Amino acid sequence: MKIINSQGIQQIDNATCETQKISSIDLMERAASMVSCEIVSRFLPSQRIIVIAGPGNNGGDALAVARMLIEQGYRRVEIFLFNVTGKLSHDCEEERNRLLEMDGVDFTEITHAFNPPYLGPNDVVVDGMFGSGLNERLKGGFVAVARYINESGSYVISIDIPSGLFCEWNSDVYLRDVVHANLTLAFQLPRLSFFFAENYPVLGEWKLLDIDLDEQKITDTPTNFFVIDERNITPLLHRRLPFTGKRDYGSALVFAGSTGMMGAAVMCARATLKSGAGLCTVHSARRGTDIVQTAVPEAMYEPDRTDHFISDMKVHHNHQAVAAGPGIGTQEATINALQSLLQNCQSPLVLDADALNCIAKRPALLQLIPAKTIITPHVGEFDRLFGEQKSSEDRLKTAIEMSRQYNINIVLKGHYTAVVRPTGRVYFNMTGNPGMATAGAGDVLTGVITAFLAQGYKPEYAALIGVYIHGLAGDMAAEEIGEFGLTAGDIADYVGKAIRKTLNSRKN
């Protein structure tokens, strides 16, 4: 699924009207019908609903929603239209006129001073002041209205996007001056700003409403931002063939673990095997032999020459993928070993966790990372590598720049994990849940991605598939166990089922 900027969305709206031979107000009516249906599904006709409309097409959407709710028996609908400049958009004016043709409508048009209605925690506010067409921050009286709504405790539904929030970048926006929605109802395609953590308090839950926008125009509209979904992943996955053996599915070498952190090696190795790698070898501290051989007997073990940490990362055999980092620590000898790996590794490489922390301690190693390597930092690891970031928006911008500069794939982990390619393309993942915020979940992700690399998938595809399958496995585990009881081992145990589910969706 594409994430398209506000200008592109406007062009798609226009193309829809032209292709389907409808007027812009017909499309507005279609959108309003979807919003009103969503409201009807959530609230009884006795609910008090206050509709706040602006002078543009977002306001027209809100007025149409108000009319449709009244037509469906909602008798406690109060409408406020802001028209302080005396100029409404054509469609907003038409929706106002249609509304005023009804009898007994509680309608107020604000042209000067605004005497706000009482808003309380039992009320519902429909926010239609400004949508995706907004091109400057809210100011003056509109800031006061946004703050009044926010302080009321009412349940807020924003149409398209919360008023005051831009569709893309919001680093210069004061979120206290933006309407804080409990529910954001967007049309057909998500907005880039939906994927940044700092915007969550103003977006609340967000849901896409399909209004049958022109699919060909969506396809033709360029963008660098996408959402990973099942339709993207299923065609990438290959089914296993008869007459194949373990070596047909690749050998993975995992540098992981140290004294006190052998669980990271266990989780990574288990996930590598659960994700289909034919062979997995763990290289770790000598003292970890019994732990890994007992917990993951299917994996081979290559003991380091030291007892408690890794001091040698030479690749002694032919492996189709190599991973380094989970639980290895940041000993000087380990950093030296990692440097040697970066300089000599010929196999596709995944770097995670302490491998990234080692590089942060010796930044010159960034220059040695082989092209197309996949790195999988969480927020803290990313900032240690590339400098402190003020927001997730800034962090993504930096990730795009660093991915291009070093020619690496960056898997920026979070609620919507972003896979950033050197081309500048960014893919946001929608699978996963808060239960996956647990120790070892990142080690499992490293194993999943490494397994797909070992099976011959290109790094950019292995990262996409790995992130999606890892999140789906977490979702399936949480459905059975619950988010609070979820552990990294559970995620690994559900990986096979997640792959099967994704492959089987091809039949549907």
Short mmCIF file of C-alpha atoms in Angstrom, two decimals:
data_model
loop_
_atom_site.label_atom_id
_atom_site.label_comp_id
_atom_site.label_asym_id
_atom_site.label_seq_id
_atom_site.Cartn_x
_atom_site.Cartn_y
_atom_site.Cartn_z
CA MET A 1 0.00 0.00 0.00
CA LYS A 2 1.28 3.43 -0.90
CA ILE A 3 1.63 6.43 1.38
CA ILE A 4 1.03 9.47 -0.83
CA ASN A 5 1.50 13.12 0.07
CA SER A 6 -1.34 15.64 0.28
CA GLN A 7 -0.73 17.01 -3.22
CA GLY A 8 -0.85 13.51 -4.65
CA ILE A 9 -4.07 12.75 -2.78
CA GLN A 10 -5.69 15.84 -4.32
CA GLN A 11 -4.64 14.68 -7.78
CA ILE A 12 -6.09 11.23 -7.08
CA ASP A 13 -9.39 12.81 -5.96
CA ASN A 14 -9.52 14.79 -9.21
CA ALA A 15 -8.69 11.74 -11.31
CA THR A 16 -11.42 9.75 -9.51
CA CYS A 17 -14.02 12.37 -10.35
CA GLU A 18 -12.89 12.48 -13.98
CA THR A 19 -12.67 8.72 -14.48
CA GLN A 20 -15.89 7.89 -12.67
CA LYS A 21 -17.68 10.92 -14.18
CA ILE A 22 -18.81 12.27 -10.84
CA SER A 23 -18.57 15.73 -9.32
CA SER A 24 -16.31 16.57 -6.38
CA ILE A 25 -19.37 16.91 -4.14
CA ASP A 26 -20.43 13.39 -5.13
CA LEU A 27 -17.06 12.16 -3.86
CA MET A 28 -17.55 14.24 -0.72
CA GLU A 29 -20.94 12.60 -0.17
CA ARG A 30 -19.34 9.18 -0.60
CA ALA A 31 -16.69 9.99 1.99
CA ALA A 32 -19.22 11.46 4.41
CA SER A 33 -21.39 8.36 4.07
CA MET A 34 -18.49 6.16 5.15
CA VAL A 35 -17.73 8.42 8.13
CA SER A 36 -21.37 8.55 9.24
CA CYS A 37 -21.62 4.73 8.98
CA GLU A 38 -18.59 4.42 11.23
CA ILE A 39 -20.14 6.78 13.78
CA VAL A 40 -23.47 4.95 13.65
CA SER A 41 -21.67 1.66 14.32
CA ARG A 42 -20.16 3.10 17.50
CA PHE A 43 -22.79 5.39 19.04
CA LEU A 44 -26.51 5.25 19.74
CA PRO A 45 -28.95 7.82 18.26
CA SER A 46 -29.36 9.33 21.73
CA GLN A 47 -25.70 10.41 21.74
CA ARG A 48 -25.00 14.16 21.81
CA ILE A 49 -22.73 14.95 18.86
CA ILE A 50 -21.10 18.32 18.22
CA VAL A 51 -19.84 18.87 14.70
CA ILE A 52 -17.12 21.51 14.23
CA ALA A 53 -16.68 22.42 10.56
CA GLY A 54 -14.14 24.65 8.87
CA PRO A 55 -14.56 26.67 5.66
CA GLY A 56 -12.90 24.20 3.29
CA ASN A 57 -13.72 20.77 1.95
CA ASN A 58 -12.95 19.14 5.29
CA GLY A 59 -15.72 21.32 6.69
CA GLY A 60 -17.94 20.19 3.80
CA ASP A 61 -17.28 16.57 4.82
CA ALA A 62 -18.29 17.40 8.38
CA LEU A 63 -21.51 19.18 7.34
CA ALA A 64 -22.47 16.23 5.14
CA VAL A 65 -21.81 13.84 8.03
CA ALA A 66 -24.03 15.96 10.30
CA ARG A 67 -26.86 15.88 7.75
CA MET A 68 -26.59 12.11 7.32
CA LEU A 69 -26.61 11.51 11.07
CA ILE A 70 -29.77 13.60 11.42
CA GLU A 71 -31.36 11.67 8.55
CA GLN A 72 -30.58 8.46 10.43
CA GLY A 73 -32.39 9.58 13.56
CA TYR A 74 -29.69 11.35 15.58
CA ARG A 75 -31.59 14.25 17.17
CA ARG A 76 -28.86 15.70 19.37
CA VAL A 77 -26.56 16.91 16.63
CA GLU A 78 -25.22 20.45 17.02
CA ILE A 79 -23.33 22.00 14.11
CA PHE A 80 -20.86 24.90 14.18
CA LEU A 81 -19.46 26.22 10.89
CA PHE A 82 -16.50 28.61 10.99
CA ASN A 83 -16.81 31.19 8.20
CA VAL A 84 -14.81 34.08 9.61
CA THR A 85 -13.54 35.25 6.19
CA GLY A 86 -16.95 35.08 4.54
CA LYS A 87 -15.64 32.63 1.96
CA LEU A 88 -16.45 28.92 1.91
CA SER A 89 -15.19 26.39 -0.62
CA HIS A 90 -17.74 25.60 -3.31
CA ASP A 91 -18.56 22.15 -1.93
CA CYS A 92 -18.65 23.33 1.68
CA GLU A 93 -21.16 26.03 0.72
CA GLU A 94 -23.28 23.48 -1.12
CA GLU A 95 -23.25 21.15 1.90
CA ARG A 96 -24.28 24.05 4.13
CA ASN A 97 -27.21 24.78 1.85
CA ARG A 98 -28.32 21.14 1.85
CA LEU A 99 -28.15 21.08 5.63
CA LEU A 100 -30.23 24.25 5.97
CA GLU A 101 -32.97 22.76 3.80
CA MET A 102 -33.72 20.38 6.67
CA ASP A 103 -36.17 21.32 9.41
CA GLY A 104 -35.12 21.83 13.00
CA VAL A 105 -31.35 21.75 12.46
CA ASP A 106 -29.26 23.07 15.35
CA PHE A 107 -26.85 25.07 13.19
CA THR A 108 -24.59 28.01 14.02
CA GLU A 109 -22.40 29.79 11.50
CA ILE A 110 -19.55 31.69 13.16
CA THR A 111 -18.56 34.84 11.32
CA HIS A 112 -17.14 36.82 14.23
CA ALA A 113 -17.02 35.86 17.91
CA PHE A 114 -17.43 32.22 18.88
CA ASN A 115 -19.49 31.35 21.91
CA PRO A 116 -18.41 27.75 22.41
CA PRO A 117 -20.93 25.11 23.44
CA TYR A 118 -20.47 23.16 26.62
CA LEU A 119 -18.40 20.04 25.94
CA GLY A 120 -18.08 17.26 28.47
CA PRO A 121 -16.73 13.73 28.74
CA ASN A 122 -20.03 12.21 27.65
CA ASP A 123 -20.10 14.11 24.36
CA VAL A 124 -18.77 13.25 20.92
CA VAL A 125 -17.03 15.92 18.85
CA VAL A 126 -16.66 15.51 15.09
CA ASP A 127 -13.62 17.52 14.02
CA GLY A 128 -13.84 18.81 10.46
CA MET A 129 -12.07 22.15 10.78
CA PHE A 130 -9.07 21.43 8.54
CA GLY A 131 -8.00 18.30 6.71
CA SER A 132 -5.12 17.27 4.47
CA GLY A 133 -5.24 20.54 2.54
CA LEU A 134 -3.87 22.51 5.48
CA ASN A 135 -0.65 24.32 4.53
CA GLU A 136 0.14 26.36 7.64
CA ARG A 137 -0.06 25.91 11.39
CA LEU A 138 -3.30 26.71 13.21
CA LYS A 139 -3.28 30.19 14.66
CA GLY A 140 -5.48 32.66 16.50
CA GLY A 141 -8.98 31.54 17.28
CA PHE A 142 -8.54 28.12 15.73
CA VAL A 143 -5.80 27.32 18.25
CA ALA A 144 -8.22 28.33 21.01
CA VAL A 145 -10.91 26.04 19.55
CA ALA A 146 -8.47 23.10 19.33
CA ARG A 147 -7.38 23.60 22.92
CA TYR A 148 -10.99 23.92 24.08
CA ILE A 149 -11.85 20.60 22.43
CA ASN A 150 -8.78 18.95 23.92
CA GLU A 151 -9.56 20.14 27.43
CA SER A 152 -13.20 19.07 27.29
CA GLY A 153 -12.60 15.34 27.76
CA SER A 154 -15.04 14.64 24.91
CA TYR A 155 -14.56 11.69 22.55
CA VAL A 156 -13.13 13.27 19.39
CA ILE A 157 -13.47 11.90 15.87
CA SER A 158 -11.30 13.66 13.29
CA ILE A 159 -12.23 13.44 9.62
CA ASP A 160 -9.25 12.76 7.35
CA ILE A 161 -6.64 14.00 9.84
CA PRO A 162 -6.77 15.89 13.18
CA SER A 163 -7.08 19.62 12.51
CA GLY A 164 -3.66 21.27 12.71
CA LEU A 165 -1.63 18.16 11.89
CA PHE A 166 0.09 18.00 8.52
CA CYS A 167 -0.01 14.83 6.43
CA GLU A 168 3.76 14.49 6.24
CA TRP A 169 6.24 16.38 8.42
CA ASN A 170 5.32 18.12 11.67
CA SER A 171 8.61 19.10 13.29
CA ASP A 172 7.51 22.76 13.46
CA VAL A 173 4.02 22.02 14.76
CA TYR A 174 3.10 22.49 18.42
CA LEU A 175 1.01 19.40 19.13
CA ARG A 176 -0.74 21.13 22.00
CA ASP A 177 -2.32 23.38 19.33
CA VAL A 178 -3.59 20.41 17.30
CA VAL A 179 -6.96 18.74 17.89
CA HIS A 180 -6.36 15.55 19.88
CA ALA A 181 -8.51 12.82 18.36
CA ASN A 182 -9.56 9.53 19.90
CA LEU A 183 -10.36 8.23 16.42
CA THR A 184 -9.03 9.45 13.07
CA LEU A 185 -10.97 8.36 9.98
CA ALA A 186 -8.78 8.73 6.90
CA PHE A 187 -9.77 8.00 3.33
CA GLN A 188 -8.33 5.00 1.48
CA LEU A 189 -4.62 5.66 2.07
CA PRO A 190 -2.65 6.36 5.26
CA ARG A 191 -0.68 9.57 5.77
CA LEU A 192 3.02 9.56 6.57
CA SER A 193 2.45 11.40 9.86
CA PHE A 194 0.43 8.45 11.14
CA PHE A 195 3.63 6.43 11.60
CA PHE A 196 5.51 8.71 14.00
CA ALA A 197 5.33 7.98 17.72
CA GLU A 198 5.04 11.62 18.78
CA ASN A 199 1.82 12.01 16.76
CA TYR A 200 0.01 9.14 18.48
CA PRO A 201 -1.52 11.37 21.20
CA VAL A 202 -3.26 13.50 18.56
CA LEU A 203 -4.23 10.67 16.20
CA GLY A 204 -5.58 8.09 18.64
CA GLU A 205 -6.85 5.04 16.80
CA TRP A 206 -6.77 5.52 13.05
CA LYS A 207 -8.80 3.69 10.47
CA LEU A 208 -8.88 3.78 6.68
CA LEU A 209 -12.23 4.11 4.92
CA ASP A 210 -12.38 2.83 1.34
CA ILE A 211 -14.09 5.45 -0.85
CA ASP A 212 -13.23 3.79 -4.18
CA LEU A 213 -10.52 6.20 -5.30
CA ASP A 214 -9.11 5.61 -8.77
CA GLU A 215 -6.74 2.64 -8.49
CA GLN A 216 -4.87 3.40 -11.70
CA LYS A 217 -4.07 6.93 -10.54
CA ILE A 218 -2.92 5.55 -7.17
CA THR A 219 -0.62 3.13 -9.03
CA ASP A 220 0.74 5.91 -11.24
CA THR A 221 1.39 8.39 -8.42
CA PRO A 222 5.06 8.25 -7.35
CA THR A 223 6.10 7.92 -3.72
CA ASN A 224 8.98 6.66 -1.61
CA PHE A 225 6.80 5.56 1.29
CA PHE A 226 4.85 2.31 1.57
CA VAL A 227 3.06 0.05 4.04
CA ILE A 228 4.07 -3.62 4.15
CA ASP A 229 1.04 -5.88 3.96
CA GLU A 230 0.25 -9.47 3.14
CA ARG A 231 -0.24 -8.66 -0.55
CA ASN A 232 3.38 -7.50 -0.76
CA ILE A 233 4.91 -10.40 1.17
CA THR A 234 3.04 -13.44 -0.15
CA PRO A 235 4.39 -13.18 -3.73
CA LEU A 236 7.95 -12.95 -2.39
CA LEU A 237 7.81 -16.22 -0.45
CA HIS A 238 8.90 -19.46 -2.13
CA ARG A 239 7.32 -22.79 -1.29
CA ARG A 240 9.60 -25.72 -0.55
CA LEU A 241 10.10 -28.20 -3.35
CA PRO A 242 10.33 -31.99 -3.27
CA PHE A 243 13.75 -33.59 -3.68
CA THR A 244 15.53 -30.87 -1.69
CA GLY A 245 17.88 -31.18 1.26
CA LYS A 246 19.00 -28.95 4.09
CA ARG A 247 21.80 -27.40 2.08
CA ASP A 248 19.27 -26.13 -0.44
CA TYR A 249 17.97 -23.81 2.30
CA GLY A 250 21.29 -22.34 3.26
CA SER A 251 23.73 -22.28 6.13
CA ALA A 252 23.65 -19.42 8.62
CA LEU A 253 26.46 -18.44 10.98
CA VAL A 254 25.45 -16.51 14.08
CA PHE A 255 27.94 -14.63 16.28
CA ALA A 256 25.92 -14.18 19.47
CA GLY A 257 26.05 -14.43 23.24
CA SER A 258 28.52 -13.94 26.08
CA THR A 259 28.53 -14.81 29.75
CA GLY A 260 25.23 -13.62 31.21
CA MET A 261 23.66 -13.12 27.76
CA MET A 262 23.61 -16.59 26.26
CA GLY A 263 19.85 -16.36 25.96
CA ALA A 264 20.36 -13.96 23.05
CA ALA A 265 22.28 -16.65 21.19
CA VAL A 266 19.58 -19.20 21.98
CA MET A 267 16.75 -16.94 20.77
CA CYS A 268 18.57 -15.98 17.58
CA ALA A 269 19.54 -19.54 16.70
CA ARG A 270 16.08 -20.89 17.42
CA ALA A 271 14.47 -18.24 15.23
CA THR A 272 16.94 -18.89 12.42
CA LEU A 273 16.01 -22.56 12.34
CA LYS A 274 12.28 -21.93 12.86
CA SER A 275 12.36 -19.60 9.85
CA GLY A 276 13.62 -22.27 7.49
CA ALA A 277 17.40 -22.07 7.34
CA GLY A 278 18.77 -25.51 6.51
CA LEU A 279 21.73 -25.20 8.89
CA CYS A 280 22.63 -22.88 11.73
CA THR A 281 25.99 -22.57 13.47
CA VAL A 282 26.40 -20.50 16.62
CA HIS A 283 29.79 -19.03 17.43
CA SER A 284 29.99 -17.85 21.02
CA ALA A 285 32.00 -17.88 24.23
CA ARG A 286 33.42 -21.29 25.09
CA ARG A 287 31.47 -21.45 28.36
CA GLY A 288 28.20 -21.19 26.43
CA THR A 289 28.53 -24.53 24.68
CA ASP A 290 26.30 -26.53 27.02
CA ILE A 291 23.63 -23.82 27.15
CA VAL A 292 23.15 -23.52 23.40
CA GLN A 293 23.59 -27.24 22.66
CA THR A 294 20.94 -28.06 25.27
CA ALA A 295 18.45 -25.28 24.41
CA VAL A 296 18.82 -25.55 20.62
CA PRO A 297 20.16 -29.04 19.86
CA GLU A 298 19.42 -28.59 16.16
CA ALA A 299 22.12 -25.89 15.94
CA MET A 300 25.84 -26.59 15.64
CA TYR A 301 28.21 -24.85 18.03
CA GLU A 302 31.56 -23.26 17.34
CA PRO A 303 33.25 -22.26 20.63
CA ASP A 304 35.40 -19.16 20.78
CA ARG A 305 38.91 -19.44 22.15
CA THR A 306 37.89 -17.34 25.17
CA ASP A 307 35.57 -18.45 27.93
CA HIS A 308 33.29 -15.47 28.47
CA PHE A 309 33.04 -13.42 25.26
CA ILE A 310 33.74 -13.54 21.54
CA SER A 311 37.25 -12.60 20.43
CA ASP A 312 37.28 -14.19 16.97
CA MET A 313 34.78 -13.64 14.14
CA LYS A 314 36.54 -15.42 11.34
CA VAL A 315 34.20 -17.20 8.92
CA HIS A 316 35.78 -20.61 8.53
CA HIS A 317 33.26 -22.29 6.24
CA ASN A 318 30.90 -21.39 3.41
CA HIS A 319 27.80 -19.77 4.89
CA GLN A 320 25.03 -18.15 2.88
CA ALA A 321 24.32 -15.61 5.64
CA VAL A 322 26.08 -14.26 8.70
CA ALA A 323 24.58 -12.45 11.70
CA ALA A 324 26.46 -10.70 14.49
CA GLY A 325 25.48 -8.86 17.61
CA PRO A 326 22.87 -10.39 19.92
CA GLY A 327 24.34 -10.44 23.42
CA ILE A 328 28.00 -10.25 22.36
CA GLY A 329 28.87 -7.32 24.65
CA THR A 330 31.32 -4.54 23.82
CA GLN A 331 34.65 -5.88 25.01
CA GLU A 332 37.67 -4.42 23.19
CA ALA A 333 38.53 -7.88 21.85
CA THR A 334 34.97 -8.26 20.56
CA ILE A 335 35.16 -4.90 18.77
CA ASN A 336 38.41 -5.99 17.15
CA ALA A 337 36.81 -9.26 16.07
CA LEU A 338 33.86 -7.39 14.60
CA GLN A 339 36.20 -5.11 12.67
CA SER A 340 37.85 -8.17 11.14
CA LEU A 341 34.42 -9.56 10.20
CA LEU A 342 33.40 -6.33 8.49
CA GLN A 343 36.65 -6.26 6.54
CA ASN A 344 36.55 -9.88 5.40
CA CYS A 345 32.97 -11.16 5.34
CA GLN A 346 31.85 -12.26 1.86
CA SER A 347 28.36 -13.43 2.85
CA PRO A 348 25.22 -11.29 3.25
CA LEU A 349 25.36 -9.81 6.73
CA VAL A 350 22.95 -8.81 9.50
CA LEU A 351 24.17 -6.56 12.34
CA ASP A 352 22.10 -6.10 15.48
CA ALA A 353 22.28 -5.16 19.14
CA ASP A 354 25.82 -5.17 20.53
CA ALA A 355 27.37 -5.24 17.06
CA LEU A 356 25.83 -1.80 16.61
CA ASN A 357 26.96 -0.74 20.07
CA CYS A 358 30.49 -1.86 19.20
CA ILE A 359 30.39 0.28 16.06
CA ALA A 360 29.08 3.22 18.10
CA LYS A 361 32.14 2.87 20.34
CA ARG A 362 34.40 2.87 17.28
CA PRO A 363 32.57 4.99 14.65
CA ALA A 364 35.23 4.42 11.97
CA LEU A 365 33.74 0.92 11.60
CA LEU A 366 30.71 2.45 9.88
CA GLN A 367 32.87 2.89 6.80
CA LEU A 368 33.68 -0.84 6.79
CA ILE A 369 30.11 -2.16 6.75
CA PRO A 370 29.70 -4.14 3.51
CA ALA A 371 27.21 -2.85 0.94
CA LYS A 372 23.62 -4.12 1.30
CA THR A 373 24.20 -5.20 4.93
CA ILE A 374 21.04 -5.16 7.05
CA ILE A 375 21.29 -3.37 10.39
CA THR A 376 18.41 -3.63 12.88
CA PRO A 377 18.70 -0.89 15.52
CA HIS A 378 16.08 0.05 18.07
CA VAL A 379 15.76 3.73 18.94
CA GLY A 380 18.61 3.78 21.47
CA GLU A 381 21.01 1.87 19.24
CA PHE A 382 20.20 4.10 16.29
CA ASP A 383 20.88 7.28 18.26
CA ARG A 384 24.16 5.89 19.59
CA LEU A 385 25.21 5.16 16.02
CA PHE A 386 24.05 8.29 14.24
CA GLY A 387 23.57 10.91 16.94
CA GLU A 388 20.73 11.88 19.27
CA GLN A 389 17.47 12.54 17.44
CA LYS A 390 14.73 14.86 18.72
CA SER A 391 11.81 12.86 17.34
CA SER A 392 10.93 9.74 15.41
CA GLU A 393 10.34 11.98 12.40
CA ASP A 394 13.91 13.28 12.58
CA ARG A 395 15.15 9.74 13.17
CA LEU A 396 13.51 8.51 9.97
CA LYS A 397 14.97 11.40 7.97
CA THR A 398 18.42 10.52 9.33
CA ALA A 399 17.89 6.82 8.57
CA ILE A 400 17.06 7.66 4.95
CA GLU A 401 20.24 9.73 4.70
CA MET A 402 22.45 7.13 6.40
CA SER A 403 21.04 4.26 4.38
CA ARG A 404 21.93 6.09 1.19
CA GLN A 405 25.33 7.26 2.46
CA TYR A 406 26.53 3.82 3.60
CA ASN A 407 24.55 1.77 1.06
CA ILE A 408 22.94 -0.35 3.77
CA ASN A 409 19.43 -1.50 4.63
CA ILE A 410 18.22 -0.09 7.95
CA VAL A 411 15.48 -1.85 9.90
CA LEU A 412 14.45 0.86 12.35
CA LYS A 413 12.54 -1.06 15.02
CA GLY A 414 9.43 0.31 16.70
CA HIS A 415 5.64 0.09 16.73
CA TYR A 416 5.67 0.61 12.98
CA THR A 417 9.09 -0.82 12.15
CA ALA A 418 10.51 1.01 9.12
CA VAL A 419 12.63 -0.78 6.54
CA VAL A 420 14.78 1.85 4.85
CA ARG A 421 16.55 1.08 1.59
CA PRO A 422 19.56 2.89 0.06
CA THR A 423 17.26 4.01 -2.77
CA GLY A 424 15.35 6.19 -0.31
CA ARG A 425 12.32 3.94 -0.22
CA VAL A 426 10.76 3.31 3.19
CA TYR A 427 8.41 0.46 4.12
CA PHE A 428 6.39 0.59 7.36
CA ASN A 429 5.31 -2.69 8.93
CA MET A 430 1.81 -3.06 10.37
CA THR A 431 2.13 -6.47 12.03
CA GLY A 432 3.16 -6.76 15.68
CA ASN A 433 1.76 -5.66 19.03
CA PRO A 434 2.90 -4.12 22.34
CA GLY A 435 3.41 -7.57 23.87
CA MET A 436 6.50 -7.85 21.70
CA ALA A 437 8.22 -5.19 23.78
CA THR A 438 10.01 -7.94 25.67
CA ALA A 439 13.59 -9.11 26.14
CA GLY A 440 14.90 -11.15 23.23
CA ALA A 441 12.31 -10.12 20.65
CA GLY A 442 14.99 -8.31 18.66
CA ASP A 443 17.24 -11.37 18.76
CA VAL A 444 14.40 -13.37 17.24
CA LEU A 445 13.99 -10.78 14.48
CA THR A 446 17.70 -11.05 13.68
CA GLY A 447 17.33 -14.81 13.38
CA VAL A 448 14.29 -14.54 11.11
CA ILE A 449 15.97 -12.09 8.73
CA THR A 450 19.18 -14.14 8.72
CA ALA A 451 17.25 -17.29 7.83
CA PHE A 452 15.70 -15.67 4.77
CA LEU A 453 19.11 -14.37 3.70
CA ALA A 454 20.48 -17.90 4.05
CA GLN A 455 17.68 -19.22 1.86
CA GLY A 456 18.81 -16.94 -0.96
CA TYR A 457 16.48 -13.97 -0.65
CA LYS A 458 18.01 -10.61 -1.56
CA PRO A 459 18.77 -8.44 1.48
CA GLU A 460 16.03 -5.91 0.70
CA TYR A 461 13.45 -8.71 0.48
CA ALA A 462 14.80 -10.65 3.46
CA ALA A 463 14.38 -7.52 5.59
CA LEU A 464 10.78 -6.96 4.43
CA ILE A 465 9.75 -10.58 4.84
CA GLY A 466 11.54 -10.94 8.16
CA VAL A 467 9.94 -7.88 9.71
CA TYR A 468 6.46 -8.87 8.53
CA ILE A 469 6.71 -12.53 9.59
CA HIS A 470 8.24 -11.61 12.95
CA GLY A 471 5.35 -9.24 13.68
CA LEU A 472 2.74 -11.72 12.47
CA ALA A 473 4.23 -14.46 14.66
CA GLY A 474 3.97 -12.05 17.60
CA ASP A 475 0.34 -11.34 16.75
CA MET A 476 -0.52 -15.02 16.52
CA ALA A 477 1.26 -15.73 19.80
CA ALA A 478 -0.47 -12.83 21.55
CA GLU A 479 -3.86 -14.04 20.34
CA GLU A 480 -3.22 -17.37 22.07
CA ILE A 481 -1.21 -16.26 25.09
CA GLY A 482 -2.06 -12.58 25.59
CA GLU A 483 0.24 -9.59 25.29
CA PHE A 484 1.30 -9.64 28.94
CA GLY A 485 2.39 -13.27 28.82
CA LEU A 486 4.29 -13.03 25.55
CA THR A 487 8.01 -13.91 25.51
CA ALA A 488 10.61 -13.95 22.75
CA GLY A 489 10.54 -17.74 22.74
CA ASP A 490 6.81 -17.63 21.96
CA ILE A 491 7.47 -15.39 18.96
CA ALA A 492 10.06 -17.84 17.65
CA ASP A 493 7.70 -20.76 18.18
CA TYR A 494 5.01 -19.10 16.04
CA VAL A 495 7.27 -18.14 13.14
CA GLY A 496 6.56 -21.34 11.21
CA LYS A 497 2.82 -20.85 11.59
CA ALA A 498 3.15 -17.24 10.46
CA ILE A 499 5.01 -18.31 7.31
CA ARG A 500 2.39 -20.98 6.60
CA LYS A 501 -0.45 -18.49 7.05
CA THR A 502 1.19 -16.04 4.68
CA LEU A 503 1.88 -18.68 2.04
CA ASN A 504 -1.66 -20.06 2.29
CA SER A 505 -3.16 -16.61 1.72
CA ARG A 506 -2.07 -17.07 -1.90
CA LYS A 507 -4.94 -19.53 -2.27
CA ASN A 508 -7.56 -16.99 -1.14
#
